[in-house]
Amino acid sequence: NHADSTIADAGNTEEPALKRSKLDEAAVMDPNATAAGEGSNNNAPVNDPTGGAKEGQLKAPPEQQLHQSQQATTTTSDGQQQQKQQPPKLSAWDLLYYVHYEEHDRRLDEWVSLPRFDLSTLQRIPPPEEECDSGGEDDWRRSSRRATDGKFSRRDASRRSRSSNPSSNSSLDGAGKDSASQTNPNSSDTLLRGGNWHGNSGNPDLAELEAEHHEITKVKNVSQIVMGKYLVEAWYYSPFPPPYHHAETLYICEFCLKYMRKPRFFMKHCAECAHKSPPGDEIYREGKLSVYELDGKDHRVYCQNLCLLAKLFLDHKTLYYDVDPFHFYVITEVDDEGAHIVGYFSKEKVSAEDYNLACILTFPQFQKCGYGKFIISLSYELSKREGKPGSPEKPLSDLGKISYRSYWTHVLLTLFKCQTGEENVQIKDISLMTGIKTEDIISTLQSLNMIRFWKGQHVVFVMQDFLKKYMAQKKKIRLCASNCLTWTPHAERKKGGSSTSD
């Protein structure tokens, strides 16, 4: 395991203070290293962090070896000397190390103690000379302040892009912004399009912005959240404002999404909260399943809190505060206590690329219950009612790719099952019937090896044995029921009308 580590004080378990070792003390683990106790060689030489190399197993230093508090002499204004107690120095055994496992998702990152490392594979890497000469420590402090404040936003990205590309600052109105984005596909607006991070652009002008985004978000700051009756471990960094940004545990009201640090305030709020469902209009009801549509402009605080909460479980999300251009669709489970949020998706009000979904999330405590496919099918049902096929915004997360590929496969194979083979069905016809864009249909058919070249043209080759085998699985997939959706496209609504229709 390759350790990409940032050091935190192990003495403070509630709010670990982030620290970083000096450049001349930087070290990394060899890629072949393993955690102690997990296949490591306990008889191999071990580099003792408090002294020279030793033979044998790793062991923590005895209590009497801990550094004693030091005293410093200070002189007061009247010339008298006073003894000032200094905090004890910390050894390597007193620290926790933040570990990222290469070629694995960052949600698996964790804080570990020194005994878990196999120090026999430790290699010291000298710092680059240019970093030492350029004051890298001050640069890191400036970067860490940005991470602490959580100030990275679309506005910062746009400002950085304008400073590096003067031609993109020709206009401040909507038309100018659109034209700049179209002429420069690697602009910051493209990187942050729709609330997702589109990194690795290859544009040298934005390399610093991409590196800063990675540096800010690579260490998760909130360990866990309490949401309703669930205790949920956080996956990624989220820019909660101070003093919530480094809380060990955040307490979230599942109805209004207000976040708190103290359990007593959380209990008091839950007893007094007047909300029992999300704001907005209810557009879907099927048994205990309900969906609410929210306009980011009309319900700004709720949508901002939802984005901050969702960022704990979405790695590439960048939409935090600029929620006005989006509609939010909140999926809930209804019982006698109220409508409990289980997930959501957001959608741009105006999308030049015909995206029907910007961000999608099912909260971890409700995963493996079929809500992911339901949310996807709901987004396509809205697209079919609008009369134009849609597609999710790219890039998709690893879990998002799996969900969408499974949904596309199910929809297409179910459609082919009802075909007799005599119809001359085109890809564009399938797109209109399903609401799925043609490129997504083609990529799915290619993954199923169903596109063949026959008589000078490409055709969809459907094997009946494959269809029968798939349908025999009898997978229970929760999809949106069209008759339970009461929704009118926004383009067809009259001014001041409601979002629901019979």
Coordinates of C-alpha atoms in Angstrom, one line a residue:
N1 CA 0.0 0.0 0.0
H2 CA 1.4 3.4 -1.0
A3 CA 0.9 6.0 1.7
D4 CA 0.0 9.5 0.6
S5 CA -0.1 10.9 4.2
T6 CA -1.0 14.0 6.1
I7 CA -0.4 13.9 9.8
A8 CA -2.9 14.6 12.5
D9 CA -2.6 14.9 16.3
A10 CA -3.8 11.6 17.8
G11 CA -4.4 13.3 21.2
N12 CA -7.5 15.2 19.9
T13 CA -10.0 12.5 18.9
E14 CA -12.9 14.9 18.3
E15 CA -11.2 17.5 16.0
P16 CA -7.9 16.2 14.7
A17 CA -5.6 19.1 13.9
L18 CA -4.1 18.7 10.5
K19 CA -0.4 19.0 10.3
R20 CA 2.3 18.4 7.7
S21 CA 5.8 17.3 8.2
K22 CA 8.6 19.5 6.8
L23 CA 9.8 18.9 3.3
D24 CA 13.2 17.7 4.5
E25 CA 11.5 15.0 6.6
A26 CA 9.1 13.7 3.9
A27 CA 8.9 9.9 3.4
V28 CA 6.7 7.5 1.6
M29 CA 6.0 3.8 1.8
D30 CA 7.3 1.4 -0.8
P31 CA 4.4 0.2 -3.1
N32 CA 5.1 -3.4 -1.9
A33 CA 4.7 -2.4 1.7
T34 CA 1.9 -4.0 3.8
A35 CA 0.4 -3.0 7.1
A36 CA 1.8 -4.6 10.1
G37 CA -0.2 -7.7 11.1
E38 CA -1.4 -8.1 7.5
G39 CA 1.3 -10.3 5.9
S40 CA 4.2 -8.2 7.1
N41 CA 7.5 -9.8 8.1
N42 CA 7.9 -9.2 11.8
N43 CA 11.5 -10.4 11.8
A44 CA 12.6 -8.0 9.2
P45 CA 14.7 -4.9 10.2
V46 CA 12.5 -2.0 11.3
N47 CA 13.5 1.6 11.3
D48 CA 12.7 2.9 14.7
P49 CA 11.3 6.5 14.3
T50 CA 12.8 7.4 17.7
G51 CA 16.3 6.1 17.1
G52 CA 18.4 3.7 14.9
A53 CA 17.3 0.5 13.2
K54 CA 16.2 -2.4 15.4
E55 CA 15.5 -6.1 14.9
G56 CA 12.1 -7.6 15.9
Q57 CA 8.5 -6.6 16.2
L58 CA 7.2 -3.1 16.3
K59 CA 6.2 -1.9 19.8
A60 CA 5.1 1.3 21.3
P61 CA 7.5 3.1 23.6
P62 CA 6.8 2.8 27.3
E63 CA 5.1 5.6 29.2
Q64 CA 8.4 6.7 30.8
Q65 CA 9.8 7.4 27.3
L66 CA 7.2 10.0 26.5
H67 CA 8.6 13.5 26.2
Q68 CA 8.2 15.6 29.3
S69 CA 6.9 19.1 29.2
Q70 CA 9.5 21.7 28.8
Q71 CA 9.7 25.0 30.6
A72 CA 10.7 28.3 28.9
T73 CA 11.9 31.4 30.6
T74 CA 10.2 34.7 29.7
T75 CA 10.9 38.2 30.9
T76 CA 8.0 40.5 31.8
S77 CA 7.8 44.3 31.3
D78 CA 9.1 44.9 34.9
G79 CA 12.2 42.8 34.3
Q80 CA 11.1 39.7 36.3
Q81 CA 11.5 36.3 34.8
Q82 CA 8.7 33.8 34.8
Q83 CA 8.6 30.1 33.9
K84 CA 6.2 29.3 31.1
Q85 CA 4.9 25.8 30.6
Q86 CA 5.5 24.5 27.1
P87 CA 3.3 21.7 25.5
P88 CA 5.0 18.3 25.3
K89 CA 6.7 17.4 22.1
L90 CA 5.0 14.7 20.0
S91 CA 6.8 11.7 18.7
A92 CA 5.9 9.6 15.7
W93 CA 4.0 7.2 17.9
D94 CA 1.7 10.0 19.1
L95 CA 0.4 10.8 15.6
L96 CA -2.2 9.5 13.2
Y97 CA -1.4 9.3 9.5
Y98 CA -3.8 9.9 6.7
V99 CA -3.5 7.1 4.1
H100 CA -4.7 6.9 0.5
Y101 CA -4.5 3.6 -1.3
E102 CA -3.3 3.9 -4.8
E103 CA -5.7 2.8 -7.6
H104 CA -8.6 2.7 -5.1
D105 CA -11.3 5.2 -4.5
R106 CA -10.7 8.0 -2.0
R107 CA -13.7 6.9 0.1
L108 CA -11.4 4.1 1.4
D109 CA -8.9 6.7 2.8
E110 CA -8.4 6.4 6.6
W111 CA -6.4 7.6 9.6
V112 CA -4.1 5.0 10.9
S113 CA -1.6 4.7 13.7
L114 CA 2.1 3.9 13.3
P115 CA 2.0 0.2 14.4
R116 CA -0.1 -0.6 11.3
F117 CA 2.8 0.3 9.0
D118 CA 5.6 -2.1 8.0
L119 CA 8.5 0.3 8.5
S120 CA 11.0 -2.1 7.0
T121 CA 10.0 -0.8 3.6
L122 CA 10.3 2.9 4.5
Q123 CA 12.2 5.0 2.0
R124 CA 13.2 8.6 2.5
I125 CA 12.8 10.9 -0.5
P126 CA 14.9 14.1 -0.5
P127 CA 12.8 17.3 -1.2
P128 CA 13.2 18.9 -4.6
E129 CA 15.5 21.9 -4.5
E130 CA 13.0 24.2 -6.3
E131 CA 10.4 23.5 -3.6
C132 CA 12.8 24.4 -0.8
D133 CA 13.9 27.6 -2.5
S134 CA 10.3 28.7 -3.3
G135 CA 9.0 28.7 0.3
G136 CA 6.8 25.6 -0.2
E137 CA 5.8 25.7 3.5
D138 CA 4.2 29.1 3.1
D139 CA 2.5 28.0 -0.1
W140 CA 1.0 25.0 1.7
R141 CA -0.2 27.2 4.6
R142 CA -2.0 29.4 2.1
S143 CA -3.5 26.4 0.5
S144 CA -4.5 24.9 3.8
R145 CA -6.3 28.1 4.8
R146 CA -8.3 27.8 1.6
A147 CA -9.1 24.2 2.5
T148 CA -10.1 25.1 6.1
D149 CA -12.3 27.9 5.0
G150 CA -13.9 25.8 2.2
K151 CA -13.9 28.8 -0.1
F152 CA -13.3 26.9 -3.4
S153 CA -16.3 27.7 -5.7
R154 CA -17.4 28.4 -9.2
R155 CA -16.6 32.1 -8.7
D156 CA -13.0 31.3 -7.7
A157 CA -12.6 29.1 -10.8
S158 CA -14.0 31.7 -13.1
R159 CA -11.8 34.4 -11.6
R160 CA -8.7 32.3 -12.1
S161 CA -9.7 31.4 -15.6
R162 CA -10.3 35.1 -16.6
S163 CA -6.9 36.1 -15.1
S164 CA -5.1 33.5 -17.2
N165 CA -7.2 34.0 -20.3
P166 CA -8.0 37.7 -20.9
S167 CA -10.1 36.9 -23.9
S168 CA -12.7 35.1 -21.8
N169 CA -13.4 38.3 -19.9
S170 CA -15.1 40.1 -22.8
S171 CA -18.6 40.1 -21.4
L172 CA -20.2 39.6 -18.0
D173 CA -23.7 38.8 -19.2
G174 CA -25.2 35.4 -19.9
A175 CA -24.5 35.5 -23.6
G176 CA -20.9 36.3 -23.2
K177 CA -20.4 33.5 -20.7
D178 CA -22.0 31.0 -23.0
S179 CA -19.9 32.1 -26.0
A180 CA -16.7 31.9 -23.9
S181 CA -17.5 28.4 -22.8
Q182 CA -18.2 27.3 -26.3
T183 CA -15.0 28.8 -27.7
N184 CA -12.8 27.4 -24.9
P185 CA -13.8 23.8 -24.1
N186 CA -11.2 23.8 -21.3
S187 CA -12.4 26.9 -19.6
S188 CA -13.2 26.8 -15.8
D189 CA -16.9 26.9 -16.6
T190 CA -16.5 23.7 -18.5
L191 CA -14.5 22.2 -15.7
L192 CA -17.3 23.0 -13.2
R193 CA -20.2 22.4 -15.6
G194 CA -23.4 21.3 -13.9
G195 CA -22.0 21.0 -10.4
N196 CA -19.4 18.2 -11.2
W197 CA -15.7 18.5 -11.5
H198 CA -14.3 17.8 -15.0
G199 CA -10.6 17.5 -14.2
N200 CA -7.6 16.3 -16.3
S201 CA -8.4 18.9 -19.0
G202 CA -4.8 19.0 -20.3
N203 CA -4.9 22.8 -20.3
P204 CA -1.7 24.2 -18.8
D205 CA -3.6 27.4 -17.9
L206 CA -5.8 25.4 -15.6
A207 CA -3.2 23.0 -14.2
E208 CA -2.8 25.1 -11.1
L209 CA -6.5 25.2 -10.5
E210 CA -6.8 21.4 -10.9
A211 CA -3.9 20.9 -8.5
E212 CA -5.4 23.2 -6.0
H213 CA -8.8 21.5 -6.2
H214 CA -7.1 18.1 -5.6
E215 CA -5.1 19.5 -2.7
I216 CA -8.1 21.0 -1.0
T217 CA -10.4 18.0 -1.3
K218 CA -8.0 15.1 -0.8
V219 CA -8.4 14.8 3.0
K220 CA -11.9 14.3 4.4
N221 CA -12.7 16.7 7.2
V222 CA -15.8 15.3 8.7
S223 CA -15.6 11.7 10.0
Q224 CA -19.3 10.8 10.3
I225 CA -22.8 12.2 10.5
V226 CA -25.9 11.4 12.5
M227 CA -28.9 11.6 10.3
G228 CA -32.2 10.5 11.7
K229 CA -31.6 7.1 13.4
Y230 CA -28.5 6.3 11.4
L231 CA -24.8 6.9 12.1
V232 CA -23.1 7.2 8.7
E233 CA -19.4 7.3 7.9
A234 CA -18.4 10.1 5.6
W235 CA -16.6 9.3 2.4
Y236 CA -15.1 12.6 1.1
Y237 CA -14.3 16.2 1.9
S238 CA -17.1 18.7 2.1
P239 CA -16.6 22.5 2.5
F240 CA -18.8 23.1 5.6
P241 CA -18.2 26.6 7.0
P242 CA -16.3 27.1 10.3
P243 CA -16.7 25.9 13.0
Y244 CA -18.4 22.8 11.4
H245 CA -15.7 22.0 8.8
H246 CA -13.5 19.9 11.2
A247 CA -16.2 18.4 13.4
E248 CA -15.7 14.8 14.2
T249 CA -19.5 14.2 14.0
L250 CA -22.1 16.4 12.4
Y251 CA -25.8 16.0 13.4
I252 CA -28.2 16.5 10.5
C253 CA -31.9 17.1 10.7
E254 CA -33.4 14.8 8.0
F255 CA -36.3 17.1 7.4
C256 CA -34.8 20.6 7.1
L257 CA -31.2 19.5 6.7
K258 CA -29.9 21.9 9.3
Y259 CA -26.5 20.7 10.6
M260 CA -25.2 20.9 14.2
R261 CA -22.1 19.9 16.2
K262 CA -23.6 19.2 19.6
P263 CA -26.0 16.3 20.3
R264 CA -28.0 18.3 22.9
F265 CA -28.7 21.0 20.3
F266 CA -29.6 18.3 17.8
M267 CA -32.1 16.7 20.2
K268 CA -33.7 20.0 21.0
H269 CA -34.0 20.9 17.3
C270 CA -35.6 17.6 16.5
A271 CA -38.2 18.1 19.2
E272 CA -39.0 21.6 17.9
C273 CA -38.5 21.4 14.1
A274 CA -41.8 22.2 12.4
H275 CA -40.8 20.6 9.1
K276 CA -41.8 17.0 8.4
S277 CA -41.1 16.9 4.7
P278 CA -38.9 18.7 2.2
P279 CA -40.1 22.0 0.8
G280 CA -41.4 22.3 -2.7
D281 CA -44.1 20.5 -4.6
E282 CA -44.9 16.8 -4.3
I283 CA -44.8 15.4 -7.8
Y284 CA -44.8 11.6 -7.2
R285 CA -46.5 9.3 -4.7
E286 CA -46.4 5.5 -4.9
G287 CA -47.3 3.8 -1.6
K288 CA -44.7 5.1 0.9
L289 CA -42.5 6.5 -1.8
S290 CA -42.7 10.3 -2.4
V291 CA -40.8 12.8 -4.6
Y292 CA -40.6 16.5 -4.1
E293 CA -39.5 19.1 -6.7
L294 CA -37.6 22.1 -5.5
D295 CA -36.4 25.2 -7.3
G296 CA -32.9 26.2 -6.1
K297 CA -33.9 29.8 -6.4
D298 CA -37.0 29.5 -4.2
H299 CA -35.5 27.1 -1.6
R300 CA -31.9 28.3 -1.6
V301 CA -30.9 27.4 2.0
Y302 CA -32.3 23.9 1.9
C303 CA -30.7 23.2 -1.5
Q304 CA -27.3 24.5 -0.3
N305 CA -27.5 22.3 2.8
L306 CA -28.4 19.4 0.6
C307 CA -25.3 20.0 -1.6
L308 CA -23.0 20.3 1.4
L309 CA -24.4 17.0 2.8
A310 CA -24.2 15.3 -0.6
K311 CA -20.5 16.3 -1.0
L312 CA -19.6 14.0 1.9
F313 CA -20.5 11.1 -0.5
L314 CA -19.7 12.5 -3.9
D315 CA -16.1 13.0 -4.9
H316 CA -16.5 15.1 -8.1
K317 CA -19.2 17.4 -6.9
T318 CA -18.4 21.2 -6.9
L319 CA -21.9 22.7 -6.7
Y320 CA -22.3 24.1 -3.1
Y321 CA -23.8 27.5 -3.0
D322 CA -24.8 28.5 -6.6
V323 CA -28.0 26.5 -6.6
D324 CA -30.2 29.0 -8.5
P325 CA -29.8 27.4 -12.0
F326 CA -30.9 24.0 -10.8
H327 CA -34.0 22.0 -10.0
F328 CA -33.7 19.4 -7.2
Y329 CA -35.8 16.3 -6.9
V330 CA -35.8 14.8 -3.4
I331 CA -36.8 11.2 -2.9
T332 CA -38.3 10.3 0.5
E333 CA -39.8 7.4 2.4
V334 CA -43.1 8.4 4.2
D335 CA -44.2 7.1 7.6
D336 CA -46.1 8.5 10.5
E337 CA -43.2 10.7 11.6
G338 CA -42.8 12.4 8.2
A339 CA -41.0 12.1 4.8
H340 CA -37.5 10.9 5.4
I341 CA -35.0 11.8 2.7
V342 CA -33.3 8.8 1.0
G343 CA -31.7 10.4 -2.0
Y344 CA -31.9 13.1 -4.6
F345 CA -30.9 14.3 -8.1
S346 CA -30.4 17.7 -9.5
K347 CA -31.1 19.0 -13.0
E348 CA -30.1 22.1 -14.8
K349 CA -33.0 24.4 -15.8
V350 CA -31.4 25.1 -19.1
S351 CA -28.8 22.6 -20.5
A352 CA -27.2 23.1 -23.9
E353 CA -26.0 19.5 -23.9
D354 CA -29.5 18.1 -23.1
Y355 CA -28.4 16.8 -19.7
N356 CA -31.3 15.4 -17.7
L357 CA -29.3 14.9 -14.6
A358 CA -26.4 16.8 -13.0
C359 CA -25.8 15.0 -9.6
I360 CA -27.4 11.9 -8.3
L361 CA -27.0 10.4 -4.8
T362 CA -28.6 7.7 -2.7
F363 CA -27.4 8.0 0.9
P364 CA -25.3 5.1 2.1
Q365 CA -27.9 3.9 4.7
F366 CA -30.5 3.5 1.9
Q367 CA -28.3 1.9 -0.8
K368 CA -28.9 -1.7 -2.1
C369 CA -32.7 -0.9 -1.9
G370 CA -33.3 -0.1 -5.6
Y371 CA -33.5 3.7 -5.2
G372 CA -30.6 4.3 -7.6
K373 CA -32.5 2.8 -10.6
F374 CA -35.7 4.5 -9.5
I375 CA -34.0 7.9 -9.5
I376 CA -32.5 7.2 -13.0
S377 CA -35.9 6.1 -14.4
L378 CA -37.5 9.2 -12.9
S379 CA -35.1 11.5 -14.7
Y380 CA -35.8 9.7 -18.0
E381 CA -39.5 9.9 -17.4
L382 CA -39.2 13.6 -17.1
S383 CA -37.2 13.7 -20.3
K384 CA -39.9 11.7 -22.2
R385 CA -42.6 14.1 -21.0
E386 CA -40.4 17.0 -22.2
G387 CA -40.2 15.3 -25.6
K388 CA -36.4 15.3 -25.8
P389 CA -34.0 12.5 -24.9
G390 CA -31.5 13.2 -22.2
S391 CA -28.2 11.9 -20.7
P392 CA -26.5 12.2 -17.3
E393 CA -23.7 14.7 -17.0
K394 CA -20.2 13.2 -17.3
P395 CA -18.0 12.1 -15.8
L396 CA -20.0 9.6 -13.8
S397 CA -18.7 8.2 -10.5
D398 CA -17.7 4.5 -10.3
L399 CA -21.0 3.7 -8.7
G400 CA -22.9 5.9 -11.1
K401 CA -21.4 4.1 -14.1
I402 CA -22.6 0.7 -12.7
S403 CA -26.1 1.9 -12.0
Y404 CA -26.6 3.6 -15.4
R405 CA -25.1 0.7 -17.4
S406 CA -27.4 -1.7 -15.6
Y407 CA -30.5 0.6 -16.2
W408 CA -29.7 1.0 -19.9
T409 CA -29.3 -2.7 -20.3
H410 CA -32.5 -3.5 -18.6
V411 CA -34.6 -1.0 -20.6
L412 CA -33.1 -2.0 -24.0
L413 CA -33.5 -5.8 -23.4
T414 CA -37.0 -5.3 -22.1
L415 CA -37.9 -3.3 -25.2
F416 CA -36.3 -5.9 -27.6
K417 CA -38.3 -8.7 -25.8
C418 CA -41.5 -7.1 -27.1
Q419 CA -40.2 -6.8 -30.7
T420 CA -41.1 -9.5 -33.2
G421 CA -38.1 -8.7 -35.5
E422 CA -40.3 -7.6 -38.4
E423 CA -40.4 -3.9 -37.4
N424 CA -37.7 -1.7 -38.9
V425 CA -36.8 0.1 -35.7
Q426 CA -34.0 2.7 -35.9
I427 CA -31.8 3.8 -33.1
K428 CA -33.5 7.2 -33.0
D429 CA -36.8 5.5 -32.6
I430 CA -35.5 3.6 -29.6
S431 CA -34.2 7.0 -28.2
L432 CA -37.6 8.6 -28.5
M433 CA -39.3 5.6 -26.8
T434 CA -36.9 5.3 -23.9
G435 CA -35.7 8.9 -23.5
I436 CA -32.1 7.7 -23.7
K437 CA -29.7 9.6 -26.0
T438 CA -28.4 7.7 -29.1
E439 CA -24.8 7.7 -27.9
D440 CA -25.7 6.0 -24.7
I441 CA -27.8 3.4 -26.6
I442 CA -24.9 2.6 -28.9
S443 CA -22.4 2.3 -26.2
T444 CA -24.6 -0.1 -24.2
L445 CA -25.3 -2.2 -27.3
Q446 CA -21.6 -2.3 -28.0
S447 CA -20.9 -3.5 -24.5
L448 CA -23.5 -6.3 -25.1
N449 CA -21.9 -7.1 -28.4
M450 CA -25.2 -6.5 -30.2
I451 CA -24.0 -4.3 -33.0
R452 CA -22.9 -6.1 -36.1
F453 CA -21.9 -5.1 -39.7
W454 CA -24.3 -6.8 -42.2
K455 CA -24.8 -6.1 -45.9
G456 CA -22.8 -2.9 -45.8
Q457 CA -24.5 -1.3 -42.7
H458 CA -24.5 -1.6 -39.0
V459 CA -27.5 -3.5 -37.5
V460 CA -28.6 -4.4 -34.0
F461 CA -28.2 -8.2 -33.6
V462 CA -30.5 -9.6 -30.9
M463 CA -29.9 -13.2 -29.8
Q464 CA -33.1 -14.8 -28.5
D465 CA -31.1 -17.1 -26.2
F466 CA -29.4 -14.2 -24.5
L467 CA -32.8 -12.4 -24.0
K468 CA -34.4 -15.5 -22.5
K469 CA -31.4 -16.0 -20.2
Y470 CA -31.6 -12.4 -19.0
M471 CA -35.3 -12.4 -18.5
A472 CA -35.1 -15.7 -16.5
Q473 CA -33.1 -13.9 -13.9
K474 CA -36.3 -12.2 -12.8
K475 CA -34.4 -9.2 -11.3
K476 CA -36.6 -7.0 -9.1
I477 CA -35.9 -3.5 -10.3
R478 CA -37.7 -0.5 -8.8
L479 CA -38.6 1.9 -11.7
C480 CA -40.7 5.0 -11.9
A481 CA -44.5 4.4 -12.5
S482 CA -45.6 6.9 -15.1
N483 CA -49.2 6.9 -13.7
C484 CA -47.9 8.0 -10.3
L485 CA -46.1 11.0 -11.7
T486 CA -48.1 14.3 -11.8
W487 CA -45.7 16.7 -13.5
T488 CA -45.9 19.2 -16.3
P489 CA -42.7 20.3 -18.2
H490 CA -41.7 23.8 -17.2
A491 CA -41.8 25.0 -20.8
E492 CA -45.5 24.2 -20.9
R493 CA -46.5 25.8 -17.6
K494 CA -48.3 29.1 -17.5
K495 CA -46.7 31.8 -15.4
G496 CA -47.5 31.3 -11.8
G497 CA -48.9 27.8 -12.3
S498 CA -48.2 24.7 -10.3
S499 CA -45.7 21.9 -11.1
T500 CA -48.3 19.2 -10.8
S501 CA -51.0 18.2 -13.2
D502 CA -53.5 15.5 -13.5

